[in-house]
PDB file of C-alpha atoms in Angstrom:
ATOM      1  CA  UNK A   1      -0.151   0.070   0.286  1.00 93.00           C
ATOM      2  CA  UNK A   2       1.587   3.407  -1.048  1.00 94.00           C
ATOM      3  CA  UNK A   3       0.569   6.411   0.575  1.00 94.00           C
ATOM      4  CA  UNK A   4       1.359  10.470   0.039  1.00 94.00           C
ATOM      5  CA  UNK A   5       1.943  12.209   2.890  1.00 91.00           C
ATOM      6  CA  UNK A   6       3.166  16.352   3.152  1.00 86.00           C
ATOM      7  CA  UNK A   7       5.038  16.756   6.642  1.00 77.00           C
ATOM      8  CA  UNK A   8       3.811  20.324   8.228  1.00 76.00           C
ATOM      9  CA  UNK A   9       6.613  21.680   8.762  1.00 72.00           C
ATOM     10  CA  UNK A  10       9.335  19.939   6.455  1.00 67.00           C
ATOM     11  CA  UNK A  11       6.845  21.672   3.732  1.00 74.00           C
ATOM     12  CA  UNK A  12       7.243  18.474   1.177  1.00 79.00           C
ATOM     13  CA  UNK A  13       4.739  15.907  -0.812  1.00 89.00           C
ATOM     14  CA  UNK A  14       6.876  11.856   0.140  1.00 92.00           C
ATOM     15  CA  UNK A  15       5.600   8.595  -0.392  1.00 94.00           C
ATOM     16  CA  UNK A  16       5.079   5.352   1.699  1.00 95.00           C
ATOM     17  CA  UNK A  17       4.990   1.968   0.650  1.00 96.00           C
ATOM     18  CA  UNK A  18       3.951  -0.370   3.340  1.00 95.00           C
ATOM     19  CA  UNK A  19       5.797  -3.702   2.542  1.00 93.00           C
ATOM     20  CA  UNK A  20       4.053  -7.201   3.373  1.00 94.00           C
ATOM     21  CA  UNK A  21       5.807 -10.099   1.095  1.00 94.00           C
ATOM     22  CA  UNK A  22       4.569 -13.476   0.786  1.00 93.00           C
ATOM     23  CA  UNK A  23       7.140 -16.481   2.155  1.00 90.00           C
ATOM     24  CA  UNK A  24       7.340 -18.035  -1.192  1.00 91.00           C
ATOM     25  CA  UNK A  25      10.528 -16.753  -3.793  1.00 89.00           C
ATOM     26  CA  UNK A  26       7.813 -16.966  -7.080  1.00 89.00           C
ATOM     27  CA  UNK A  27       5.783 -15.281  -5.561  1.00 93.00           C
ATOM     28  CA  UNK A  28       7.596 -12.377  -4.217  1.00 93.00           C
ATOM     29  CA  UNK A  29       8.074 -11.545  -8.576  1.00 93.00           C
ATOM     30  CA  UNK A  30       4.814  -9.668  -8.836  1.00 94.00           C
ATOM     31  CA  UNK A  31       5.951  -7.304  -5.869  1.00 95.00           C
ATOM     32  CA  UNK A  32       9.219  -6.625  -7.332  1.00 95.00           C
ATOM     33  CA  UNK A  33       8.490  -5.692 -10.341  1.00 95.00           C
ATOM     34  CA  UNK A  34       5.833  -3.226  -8.910  1.00 95.00           C
ATOM     35  CA  UNK A  35       8.305  -1.502  -7.378  1.00 95.00           C
ATOM     36  CA  UNK A  36      10.390  -1.703  -9.979  1.00 93.00           C
ATOM     37  CA  UNK A  37       7.986  -0.207 -11.861  1.00 94.00           C
ATOM     38  CA  UNK A  38       6.860   2.247  -9.440  1.00 93.00           C
ATOM     39  CA  UNK A  39      10.652   3.962  -8.786  1.00 92.00           C
ATOM     40  CA  UNK A  40      11.300   4.467 -12.721  1.00 90.00           C
ATOM     41  CA  UNK A  41       7.904   7.382 -12.690  1.00 89.00           C
ATOM     42  CA  UNK A  42       8.674   8.994  -8.695  1.00 90.00           C
ATOM     43  CA  UNK A  43       9.756  11.851  -8.677  1.00 88.00           C
ATOM     44  CA  UNK A  44       9.321  12.553  -4.902  1.00 91.00           C
ATOM     45  CA  UNK A  45      11.319  11.303  -2.050  1.00 91.00           C
ATOM     46  CA  UNK A  46      10.487   7.296  -0.938  1.00 94.00           C
ATOM     47  CA  UNK A  47      10.374   5.155   1.546  1.00 94.00           C
ATOM     48  CA  UNK A  48       9.718   1.948   1.303  1.00 95.00           C
ATOM     49  CA  UNK A  49       9.297   0.315   4.162  1.00 95.00           C
ATOM     50  CA  UNK A  50       8.018  -3.268   6.181  1.00 94.00           C
ATOM     51  CA  UNK A  51       8.169  -7.005   6.370  1.00 95.00           C
ATOM     52  CA  UNK A  52      10.002  -8.160   3.701  1.00 95.00           C
ATOM     53  CA  UNK A  53      11.019 -11.624   4.611  1.00 94.00           C
ATOM     54  CA  UNK A  54      14.117 -12.292   3.515  1.00 94.00           C
ATOM     55  CA  UNK A  55      18.208 -10.933   4.618  1.00 94.00           C
ATOM     56  CA  UNK A  56      20.444  -8.988   2.839  1.00 93.00           C
ATOM     57  CA  UNK A  57      23.873 -10.295   4.519  1.00 92.00           C
ATOM     58  CA  UNK A  58      24.840 -13.900   6.332  1.00 91.00           C
ATOM     59  CA  UNK A  59      24.730 -11.312   9.382  1.00 91.00           C
ATOM     60  CA  UNK A  60      21.541 -10.440   9.323  1.00 94.00           C
ATOM     61  CA  UNK A  61      20.868 -14.431  10.708  1.00 93.00           C
ATOM     62  CA  UNK A  62      21.697 -16.505  13.842  1.00 92.00           C
ATOM     63  CA  UNK A  63      20.696 -19.766  14.899  1.00 89.00           C
ATOM     64  CA  UNK A  64      19.024 -23.099  12.494  1.00 88.00           C
ATOM     65  CA  UNK A  65      20.376 -23.860   9.156  1.00 89.00           C
ATOM     66  CA  UNK A  66      23.462 -22.619   6.983  1.00 89.00           C
ATOM     67  CA  UNK A  67      21.629 -19.330   4.655  1.00 91.00           C
ATOM     68  CA  UNK A  68      20.921 -20.067   1.433  1.00 91.00           C
ATOM     69  CA  UNK A  69      22.416 -16.631  -0.503  1.00 91.00           C
ATOM     70  CA  UNK A  70      20.326 -17.654  -3.631  1.00 91.00           C
ATOM     71  CA  UNK A  71      17.242 -16.728  -2.326  1.00 91.00           C
ATOM     72  CA  UNK A  72      18.257 -13.031  -1.654  1.00 93.00           C
ATOM     73  CA  UNK A  73      19.522 -12.734  -5.807  1.00 93.00           C
ATOM     74  CA  UNK A  74      16.560 -10.862  -6.685  1.00 94.00           C
ATOM     75  CA  UNK A  75      15.968  -8.639  -3.434  1.00 94.00           C
ATOM     76  CA  UNK A  76      19.268  -7.887  -3.528  1.00 92.00           C
ATOM     77  CA  UNK A  77      18.797  -6.955  -7.959  1.00 92.00           C
ATOM     78  CA  UNK A  78      15.607  -5.118  -6.661  1.00 93.00           C
ATOM     79  CA  UNK A  79      17.221  -2.444  -4.134  1.00 92.00           C
ATOM     80  CA  UNK A  80      20.093  -1.794  -6.840  1.00 88.00           C
ATOM     81  CA  UNK A  81      17.526  -1.101 -10.299  1.00 89.00           C
ATOM     82  CA  UNK A  82      15.067   0.713  -7.986  1.00 91.00           C
ATOM     83  CA  UNK A  83      17.971   3.180  -5.917  1.00 87.00           C
ATOM     84  CA  UNK A  84      17.302   1.882  -2.952  1.00 90.00           C
ATOM     85  CA  UNK A  85      19.579   1.889  -0.272  1.00 87.00           C
ATOM     86  CA  UNK A  86      18.808   1.043   3.653  1.00 89.00           C
ATOM     87  CA  UNK A  87      18.074   3.692   6.214  1.00 85.00           C
ATOM     88  CA  UNK A  88      19.229   2.203   8.554  1.00 86.00           C
ATOM     89  CA  UNK A  89      17.980   1.256  12.421  1.00 88.00           C
ATOM     90  CA  UNK A  90      18.369   2.455  16.230  1.00 85.00           C
ATOM     91  CA  UNK A  91      17.630  -0.768  18.317  1.00 84.00           C
ATOM     92  CA  UNK A  92      17.753  -4.819  18.164  1.00 87.00           C
ATOM     93  CA  UNK A  93      19.101  -5.731  14.991  1.00 90.00           C
ATOM     94  CA  UNK A  94      16.694  -8.769  14.408  1.00 93.00           C
ATOM     95  CA  UNK A  95      13.774  -8.161  14.301  1.00 93.00           C
ATOM     96  CA  UNK A  96      12.112 -11.456  13.561  1.00 93.00           C
ATOM     97  CA  UNK A  97      11.944 -14.539  15.749  1.00 90.00           C
ATOM     98  CA  UNK A  98      10.598 -18.376  15.604  1.00 87.00           C
ATOM     99  CA  UNK A  99      10.062 -17.986  20.355  1.00 80.00           C
ATOM    100  CA  UNK A 100      11.472 -21.904  20.134  1.00 82.00           C
ATOM    101  CA  UNK A 101      13.603 -22.292  22.463  1.00 78.00           C
ATOM    102  CA  UNK A 102      17.585 -22.830  23.770  1.00 78.00           C
ATOM    103  CA  UNK A 103      19.305 -23.986  20.944  1.00 78.00           C
ATOM    104  CA  UNK A 104      16.807 -24.470  18.086  1.00 85.00           C
ATOM    105  CA  UNK A 105      15.900 -20.094  18.258  1.00 89.00           C
ATOM    106  CA  UNK A 106      16.964 -18.328  14.943  1.00 92.00           C
ATOM    107  CA  UNK A 107      16.866 -14.875  14.826  1.00 93.00           C
ATOM    108  CA  UNK A 108      16.143 -12.181  10.945  1.00 95.00           C
ATOM    109  CA  UNK A 109      16.243  -9.261  10.267  1.00 95.00           C
ATOM    110  CA  UNK A 110      13.757  -9.233   8.099  1.00 95.00           C
ATOM    111  CA  UNK A 111      11.325  -5.856   8.754  1.00 95.00           C
ATOM    112  CA  UNK A 112      13.507  -2.647   7.112  1.00 94.00           C
ATOM    113  CA  UNK A 113      12.877   0.561   6.359  1.00 94.00           C
ATOM    114  CA  UNK A 114      14.689   1.526   2.401  1.00 93.00           C
ATOM    115  CA  UNK A 115      14.056   4.934   0.558  1.00 91.00           C
ATOM    116  CA  UNK A 116      15.308   6.534  -2.971  1.00 89.00           C
ATOM    117  CA  UNK A 117      18.058   9.081  -3.128  1.00 84.00           C
ATOM    118  CA  UNK A 118      15.072  12.321  -3.613  1.00 84.00           C
ATOM    119  CA  UNK A 119      14.492  10.820   0.331  1.00 86.00           C
ATOM    120  CA  UNK A 120      18.011  11.327   1.237  1.00 81.00           C
ATOM    121  CA  UNK A 121      18.252  14.732  -0.729  1.00 77.00           C
ATOM    122  CA  UNK A 122      15.361  15.985   1.277  1.00 80.00           C
ATOM    123  CA  UNK A 123      14.917  14.407   4.490  1.00 79.00           C
ATOM    124  CA  UNK A 124      19.416  13.867   4.933  1.00 68.00           C
ATOM    125  CA  UNK A 125      18.215  14.317   8.995  1.00 70.00           C
ATOM    126  CA  UNK A 126      15.029  14.369   9.429  1.00 70.00           C
ATOM    127  CA  UNK A 127      14.370  10.595   9.982  1.00 75.00           C
ATOM    128  CA  UNK A 128      15.126   8.061  12.572  1.00 82.00           C
ATOM    129  CA  UNK A 129      13.669   3.971  12.035  1.00 88.00           C
ATOM    130  CA  UNK A 130      13.253   2.647  15.502  1.00 88.00           C
ATOM    131  CA  UNK A 131      13.175  -1.204  16.208  1.00 90.00           C
ATOM    132  CA  UNK A 132      11.148  -1.607  19.244  1.00 87.00           C
ATOM    133  CA  UNK A 133      10.053  -4.192  21.666  1.00 82.00           C
ATOM    134  CA  UNK A 134       8.128  -7.088  20.609  1.00 79.00           C
ATOM    135  CA  UNK A 135       5.041  -7.687  22.355  1.00 74.00           C
ATOM    136  CA  UNK A 136       1.575 -10.670  20.243  1.00 77.00           C
ATOM    137  CA  UNK A 137       3.179 -10.542  17.645  1.00 84.00           C
ATOM    138  CA  UNK A 138       6.285 -13.086  16.470  1.00 88.00           C
ATOM    139  CA  UNK A 139       8.007  -9.351  14.405  1.00 91.00           C
ATOM    140  CA  UNK A 140       9.545  -6.287  16.367  1.00 90.00           C
ATOM    141  CA  UNK A 141       7.119  -3.245  15.505  1.00 91.00           C
ATOM    142  CA  UNK A 142       9.796  -1.166  13.581  1.00 92.00           C
ATOM    143  CA  UNK A 143       8.558   3.730  14.477  1.00 90.00           C
ATOM    144  CA  UNK A 144       9.570   5.952  12.094  1.00 87.00           C
ATOM    145  CA  UNK A 145      10.074   8.953  12.819  1.00 85.00           C
ATOM    146  CA  UNK A 146      10.650  12.407  11.100  1.00 81.00           C
ATOM    147  CA  UNK A 147      11.637  15.663  12.840  1.00 73.00           C
ATOM    148  CA  UNK A 148      12.759  19.504  11.257  1.00 67.00           C
ATOM    149  CA  UNK A 149      16.474  20.525  12.465  1.00 63.00           C
ATOM    150  CA  UNK A 150      18.690  22.671  12.179  1.00 62.00           C
ATOM    151  CA  UNK A 151      22.051  21.759   9.746  1.00 58.00           C
ATOM    152  CA  UNK A 152      24.343  23.528  12.307  1.00 60.00           C
ATOM    153  CA  UNK A 153      27.179  21.758  11.116  1.00 58.00           C
ATOM    154  CA  UNK A 154      30.152  23.074  10.451  1.00 63.00           C
ATOM    155  CA  UNK A 155      31.727  24.461   6.919  1.00 64.00           C
ATOM    156  CA  UNK A 156      35.659  23.407   7.126  1.00 67.00           C
ATOM    157  CA  UNK A 157      37.863  23.871   4.651  1.00 72.00           C
ATOM    158  CA  UNK A 158      38.870  21.500   1.675  1.00 76.00           C
ATOM    159  CA  UNK A 159      42.013  21.564  -0.911  1.00 80.00           C
ATOM    160  CA  UNK A 160      40.680  19.199  -4.010  1.00 81.00           C
ATOM    161  CA  UNK A 161      42.880  17.283  -5.818  1.00 80.00           C
ATOM    162  CA  UNK A 162      41.659  17.715  -8.975  1.00 80.00           C
ATOM    163  CA  UNK A 163      43.234  21.183  -7.912  1.00 85.00           C
ATOM    164  CA  UNK A 164      47.051  20.361  -7.356  1.00 85.00           C
ATOM    165  CA  UNK A 165      46.877  20.104 -11.490  1.00 83.00           C
ATOM    166  CA  UNK A 166      45.950  23.476 -12.040  1.00 85.00           C
ATOM    167  CA  UNK A 167      49.735  25.146 -13.227  1.00 88.00           C
ATOM    168  CA  UNK A 168      49.269  28.052 -11.146  1.00 90.00           C
ATOM    169  CA  UNK A 169      47.289  26.233  -7.869  1.00 90.00           C
ATOM    170  CA  UNK A 170      51.399  25.933  -6.124  1.00 91.00           C
ATOM    171  CA  UNK A 171      52.418  28.621  -6.855  1.00 92.00           C
ATOM    172  CA  UNK A 172      50.096  30.002  -5.427  1.00 91.00           C
ATOM    173  CA  UNK A 173      50.351  28.594  -2.160  1.00 91.00           C
ATOM    174  CA  UNK A 174      53.834  28.954  -1.879  1.00 92.00           C
ATOM    175  CA  UNK A 175      53.552  32.796  -2.778  1.00 91.00           C
ATOM    176  CA  UNK A 176      51.346  32.480   0.467  1.00 89.00           C
ATOM    177  CA  UNK A 177      53.095  30.629   2.987  1.00 90.00           C
ATOM    178  CA  UNK A 178      56.527  32.618   2.033  1.00 90.00           C
ATOM    179  CA  UNK A 179      54.964  35.827   3.923  1.00 88.00           C
ATOM    180  CA  UNK A 180      56.590  37.614   6.369  1.00 88.00           C
ATOM    181  CA  UNK A 181      54.369  36.210   9.692  1.00 87.00           C
ATOM    182  CA  UNK A 182      55.440  37.414  12.846  1.00 87.00           C
ATOM    183  CA  UNK A 183      54.725  35.955  16.629  1.00 87.00           C
ATOM    184  CA  UNK A 184      54.409  31.837  18.380  1.00 88.00           C
ATOM    185  CA  UNK A 185      54.785  29.022  15.535  1.00 87.00           C
ATOM    186  CA  UNK A 186      51.339  28.080  15.965  1.00 88.00           C
ATOM    187  CA  UNK A 187      50.152  31.676  15.508  1.00 89.00           C
ATOM    188  CA  UNK A 188      51.956  31.843  12.845  1.00 88.00           C
ATOM    189  CA  UNK A 189      50.482  28.757  11.254  1.00 89.00           C
ATOM    190  CA  UNK A 190      47.022  30.274  12.243  1.00 87.00           C
ATOM    191  CA  UNK A 191      47.780  33.306  10.763  1.00 89.00           C
ATOM    192  CA  UNK A 192      48.751  31.981   7.525  1.00 89.00           C
ATOM    193  CA  UNK A 193      46.463  28.295   7.138  1.00 88.00           C
ATOM    194  CA  UNK A 194      43.039  31.251   7.164  1.00 88.00           C
ATOM    195  CA  UNK A 195      45.507  33.000   4.619  1.00 90.00           C
ATOM    196  CA  UNK A 196      45.862  30.575   2.372  1.00 89.00           C
ATOM    197  CA  UNK A 197      42.081  29.532   2.963  1.00 88.00           C
ATOM    198  CA  UNK A 198      41.334  32.650   1.446  1.00 87.00           C
ATOM    199  CA  UNK A 199      42.862  32.875  -1.798  1.00 89.00           C
ATOM    200  CA  UNK A 200      42.571  29.726  -2.497  1.00 88.00           C
ATOM    201  CA  UNK A 201      38.174  29.977  -2.157  1.00 86.00           C
ATOM    202  CA  UNK A 202      38.747  32.957  -4.156  1.00 87.00           C
ATOM    203  CA  UNK A 203      41.390  31.072  -6.451  1.00 88.00           C
ATOM    204  CA  UNK A 204      39.398  28.754  -7.354  1.00 85.00           C
ATOM    205  CA  UNK A 205      35.250  31.255  -7.924  1.00 82.00           C
ATOM    206  CA  UNK A 206      37.523  32.104 -10.847  1.00 83.00           C
ATOM    207  CA  UNK A 207      39.754  29.176 -11.723  1.00 81.00           C
ATOM    208  CA  UNK A 208      36.543  27.074 -11.657  1.00 79.00           C
ATOM    209  CA  UNK A 209      33.355  28.430 -10.700  1.00 78.00           C
ATOM    210  CA  UNK A 210      30.418  26.040  -9.183  1.00 77.00           C
ATOM    211  CA  UNK A 211      32.280  22.727 -11.228  1.00 77.00           C
ATOM    212  CA  UNK A 212      28.782  20.659 -11.165  1.00 73.00           C
ATOM    213  CA  UNK A 213      26.505  23.497 -13.077  1.00 79.00           C
ATOM    214  CA  UNK A 214      30.086  24.671 -15.501  1.00 80.00           C
ATOM    215  CA  UNK A 215      29.586  20.676 -16.454  1.00 79.00           C
ATOM    216  CA  UNK A 216      26.036  20.433 -16.929  1.00 79.00           C
ATOM    217  CA  UNK A 217      26.116  23.989 -18.786  1.00 83.00           C
ATOM    218  CA  UNK A 218      28.606  22.909 -21.618  1.00 81.00           C
ATOM    219  CA  UNK A 219      26.754  19.751 -21.696  1.00 82.00           C
ATOM    220  CA  UNK A 220      23.682  22.144 -23.246  1.00 82.00           C
ATOM    221  CA  UNK A 221      26.232  24.102 -25.029  1.00 85.00           C
ATOM    222  CA  UNK A 222      27.179  20.793 -26.578  1.00 83.00           C
ATOM    223  CA  UNK A 223      24.178  19.675 -27.479  1.00 82.00           C
ATOM    224  CA  UNK A 224      22.934  22.850 -28.710  1.00 83.00           C
ATOM    225  CA  UNK A 225      26.288  22.898 -30.891  1.00 81.00           C
ATOM    226  CA  UNK A 226      25.477  19.392 -32.541  1.00 80.00           C
ATOM    227  CA  UNK A 227      21.904  20.500 -32.800  1.00 80.00           C
ATOM    228  CA  UNK A 228      23.343  23.697 -35.322  1.00 79.00           C
ATOM    229  CA  UNK A 229      26.209  20.895 -37.280  1.00 75.00           C
ATOM    230  CA  UNK A 230      22.936  18.373 -38.094  1.00 75.00           C
ATOM    231  CA  UNK A 231      20.790  21.467 -39.136  1.00 78.00           C
ATOM    232  CA  UNK A 232      23.438  23.720 -40.907  1.00 77.00           C
ATOM    233  CA  UNK A 233      26.042  21.281 -42.048  1.00 75.00           C
ATOM    234  CA  UNK A 234      28.313  24.149 -41.390  1.00 76.00           C
ATOM    235  CA  UNK A 235      31.671  24.246 -41.778  1.00 76.00           C
ATOM    236  CA  UNK A 236      31.846  26.884 -38.534  1.00 76.00           C
ATOM    237  CA  UNK A 237      29.949  25.152 -36.501  1.00 72.00           C
ATOM    238  CA  UNK A 238      31.546  21.355 -37.511  1.00 75.00           C
ATOM    239  CA  UNK A 239      34.606  23.688 -35.728  1.00 80.00           C
ATOM    240  CA  UNK A 240      33.414  24.921 -32.898  1.00 81.00           C
ATOM    241  CA  UNK A 241      32.433  21.669 -31.822  1.00 81.00           C
ATOM    242  CA  UNK A 242      35.317  19.980 -31.021  1.00 84.00           C
ATOM    243  CA  UNK A 243      36.233  22.524 -28.792  1.00 85.00           C
ATOM    244  CA  UNK A 244      32.950  22.612 -26.865  1.00 85.00           C
ATOM    245  CA  UNK A 245      33.450  18.772 -26.690  1.00 85.00           C
ATOM    246  CA  UNK A 246      37.390  18.768 -24.932  1.00 86.00           C
ATOM    247  CA  UNK A 247      35.314  21.248 -22.486  1.00 83.00           C
ATOM    248  CA  UNK A 248      32.893  19.227 -21.940  1.00 84.00           C
ATOM    249  CA  UNK A 249      35.198  16.969 -21.072  1.00 85.00           C
ATOM    250  CA  UNK A 250      36.412  18.999 -19.062  1.00 82.00           C
ATOM    251  CA  UNK A 251      34.612  19.861 -16.826  1.00 80.00           C
ATOM    252  CA  UNK A 252      33.180  16.140 -16.593  1.00 81.00           C
ATOM    253  CA  UNK A 253      36.543  15.282 -15.357  1.00 80.00           C
ATOM    254  CA  UNK A 254      36.673  17.927 -12.521  1.00 79.00           C
ATOM    255  CA  UNK A 255      33.461  16.885 -11.439  1.00 79.00           C
ATOM    256  CA  UNK A 256      34.444  12.954 -11.160  1.00 78.00           C
ATOM    257  CA  UNK A 257      37.422  13.926  -9.279  1.00 79.00           C
ATOM    258  CA  UNK A 258      35.275  15.866  -6.509  1.00 77.00           C
ATOM    259  CA  UNK A 259      32.967  13.450  -6.355  1.00 74.00           C
ATOM    260  CA  UNK A 260      35.457  10.077  -5.518  1.00 75.00           C
ATOM    261  CA  UNK A 261      37.610  13.043  -2.892  1.00 74.00           C
ATOM    262  CA  UNK A 262      33.677  13.510  -1.824  1.00 69.00           C
ATOM    263  CA  UNK A 263      32.434   9.609  -1.214  1.00 64.00           C
ATOM    264  CA  UNK A 264      35.450   8.136  -0.857  1.00 64.00           C
ATOM    265  CA  UNK A 265      36.122   5.421  -3.815  1.00 58.00           C
ATOM    266  CA  UNK A 266      39.872   4.528  -3.675  1.00 54.00           C
ATOM    267  CA  UNK A 267      39.124   1.456  -5.056  1.00 52.00           C
ATOM    268  CA  UNK A 268      37.438   3.839  -8.216  1.00 53.00           C
ATOM    269  CA  UNK A 269      39.992   3.539 -11.426  1.00 52.00           C
ATOM    270  CA  UNK A 270      38.483   4.318 -14.553  1.00 48.00           C
ATOM    271  CA  UNK A 271      35.934   4.379 -16.375  1.00 51.00           C
ATOM    272  CA  UNK A 272      32.542   6.069 -17.247  1.00 51.00           C
ATOM    273  CA  UNK A 273      31.670   9.228 -14.477  1.00 55.00           C
ATOM    274  CA  UNK A 274      27.805   8.330 -12.625  1.00 59.00           C
ATOM    275  CA  UNK A 275      27.532  11.715 -10.656  1.00 60.00           C
ATOM    276  CA  UNK A 276      24.200  10.403  -9.198  1.00 60.00           C
ATOM    277  CA  UNK A 277      25.530   6.901  -8.150  1.00 60.00           C
ATOM    278  CA  UNK A 278      28.311   9.379  -6.370  1.00 63.00           C
ATOM    279  CA  UNK A 279      26.241  12.093  -5.325  1.00 61.00           C
ATOM    280  CA  UNK A 280      23.776   8.587  -3.868  1.00 62.00           C
ATOM    281  CA  UNK A 281      27.259   7.693  -1.605  1.00 63.00           C
ATOM    282  CA  UNK A 282      27.799  10.900  -0.527  1.00 63.00           C
ATOM    283  CA  UNK A 283      24.161  11.772   0.356  1.00 62.00           C
ATOM    284  CA  UNK A 284      24.689   8.428   2.331  1.00 63.00           C
ATOM    285  CA  UNK A 285      27.494   9.178   3.970  1.00 63.00           C
ATOM    286  CA  UNK A 286      25.941  11.980   5.325  1.00 61.00           C
ATOM    287  CA  UNK A 287      23.374  10.538   6.746  1.00 64.00           C
ATOM    288  CA  UNK A 288      24.896   8.317   9.137  1.00 65.00           C
ATOM    289  CA  UNK A 289      26.897  12.599  10.412  1.00 66.00           C
ATOM    290  CA  UNK A 290      23.582  12.614  12.240  1.00 74.00           C
ATOM    291  CA  UNK A 291      22.922  11.671  15.874  1.00 79.00           C
ATOM    292  CA  UNK A 292      19.732  11.370  16.552  1.00 79.00           C
ATOM    293  CA  UNK A 293      19.387  10.011  19.808  1.00 83.00           C
ATOM    294  CA  UNK A 294      21.894   8.348  22.835  1.00 86.00           C
ATOM    295  CA  UNK A 295      22.394   5.734  24.926  1.00 85.00           C
ATOM    296  CA  UNK A 296      22.829   6.509  29.141  1.00 84.00           C
ATOM    297  CA  UNK A 297      24.837   4.035  30.877  1.00 81.00           C
ATOM    298  CA  UNK A 298      21.174   3.628  32.299  1.00 84.00           C
ATOM    299  CA  UNK A 299      20.477   1.922  29.434  1.00 82.00           C
ATOM    300  CA  UNK A 300      17.563   5.002  28.711  1.00 85.00           C
ATOM    301  CA  UNK A 301      17.861   6.363  24.663  1.00 84.00           C
ATOM    302  CA  UNK A 302      18.051  10.174  25.054  1.00 87.00           C
ATOM    303  CA  UNK A 303      17.104  11.564  22.536  1.00 83.00           C
ATOM    304  CA  UNK A 304      17.084  16.067  21.265  1.00 81.00           C
ATOM    305  CA  UNK A 305      19.639  17.530  19.822  1.00 80.00           C
ATOM    306  CA  UNK A 306      19.951  19.740  23.536  1.00 85.00           C
ATOM    307  CA  UNK A 307      19.537  16.945  25.648  1.00 88.00           C
ATOM    308  CA  UNK A 308      22.551  14.720  23.565  1.00 88.00           C
ATOM    309  CA  UNK A 309      24.931  17.723  23.650  1.00 88.00           C
ATOM    310  CA  UNK A 310      23.741  17.226  27.508  1.00 89.00           C
ATOM    311  CA  UNK A 311      24.463  13.927  28.611  1.00 89.00           C
ATOM    312  CA  UNK A 312      27.942  13.703  26.140  1.00 89.00           C
ATOM    313  CA  UNK A 313      29.112  16.625  28.231  1.00 90.00           C
ATOM    314  CA  UNK A 314      27.583  15.431  31.620  1.00 88.00           C
ATOM    315  CA  UNK A 315      29.688  11.694  31.059  1.00 88.00           C
ATOM    316  CA  UNK A 316      33.054  13.031  29.962  1.00 89.00           C
ATOM    317  CA  UNK A 317      32.706  15.908  32.447  1.00 88.00           C
ATOM    318  CA  UNK A 318      33.105  12.944  35.177  1.00 86.00           C
ATOM    319  CA  UNK A 319      35.052  11.085  32.964  1.00 85.00           C
ATOM    320  CA  UNK A 320      37.690  13.231  33.569  1.00 85.00           C
ATOM    321  CA  UNK A 321      37.385  14.564  35.779  1.00 83.00           C
ATOM    322  CA  UNK A 322      37.595  11.349  38.193  1.00 73.00           C
ATOM    323  CA  UNK A 323      41.261  10.452  40.016  1.00 73.00           C
TER     324      UNK A 323
END
């Protein structure tokens, strides 16, 4: 069942698909196909949540006979084709058990929350999923909460790897770092670092502008040039096209290098750039840096930015001031 919802505070419309998946492999195929179709048509944040009756890895089961991963191939393929991401959870790892005694009990994570890339873009800090304690059911209920919160994270200056290949980069660094500053070594370092950050930020805007916007601009220019040449067959248009294509490739390379650095994919070497894939990974990583709630030493969950901040300070203050 898919529901269209509008968040009162965030103001965004989103879809939530509540799932119950059949136990037999053959009976799941129609649902997987429906979700694939939905993913191609969905242009809003989309969450798929419920009982999937299947796991995605060996670590999501304990007890019983060894699990055969071939049972999960269709499910994992559906997740990849739909571009969905597992949103993670708070609470116990496993959401289902067969309820049997010691030696025969089996635990699995059969219930989960999956979201698309639009969800990660629109609600990177608002959503948390908690596995609650089971009562009358053999499944743990899933609680999905959405809280609008301010993004107060500090933006730190970082050097992009693609800058190093620019001929004017090193001369600028040497010029700024060679300036005369008096004071303690820490003060000198701080002042030079501050000056270098400012100089490189200005230099970057002049040399590259908005890297992602530049690639889009030149993509459009190449398309227009191709259309002109196709319709006019003019020699001038034919000469212009390779020049624009070269600029487009250059900006694509810059975009790819920045995305690879942001996602820290050291294993990715060569191949076609897939910026939507990289953006999805960045948003997935960004989601993980937000702390929605923590457990104190009594085992109680503390929620809310101010309460979490206070609890963390109290904990370390007590730890550091011990004899």
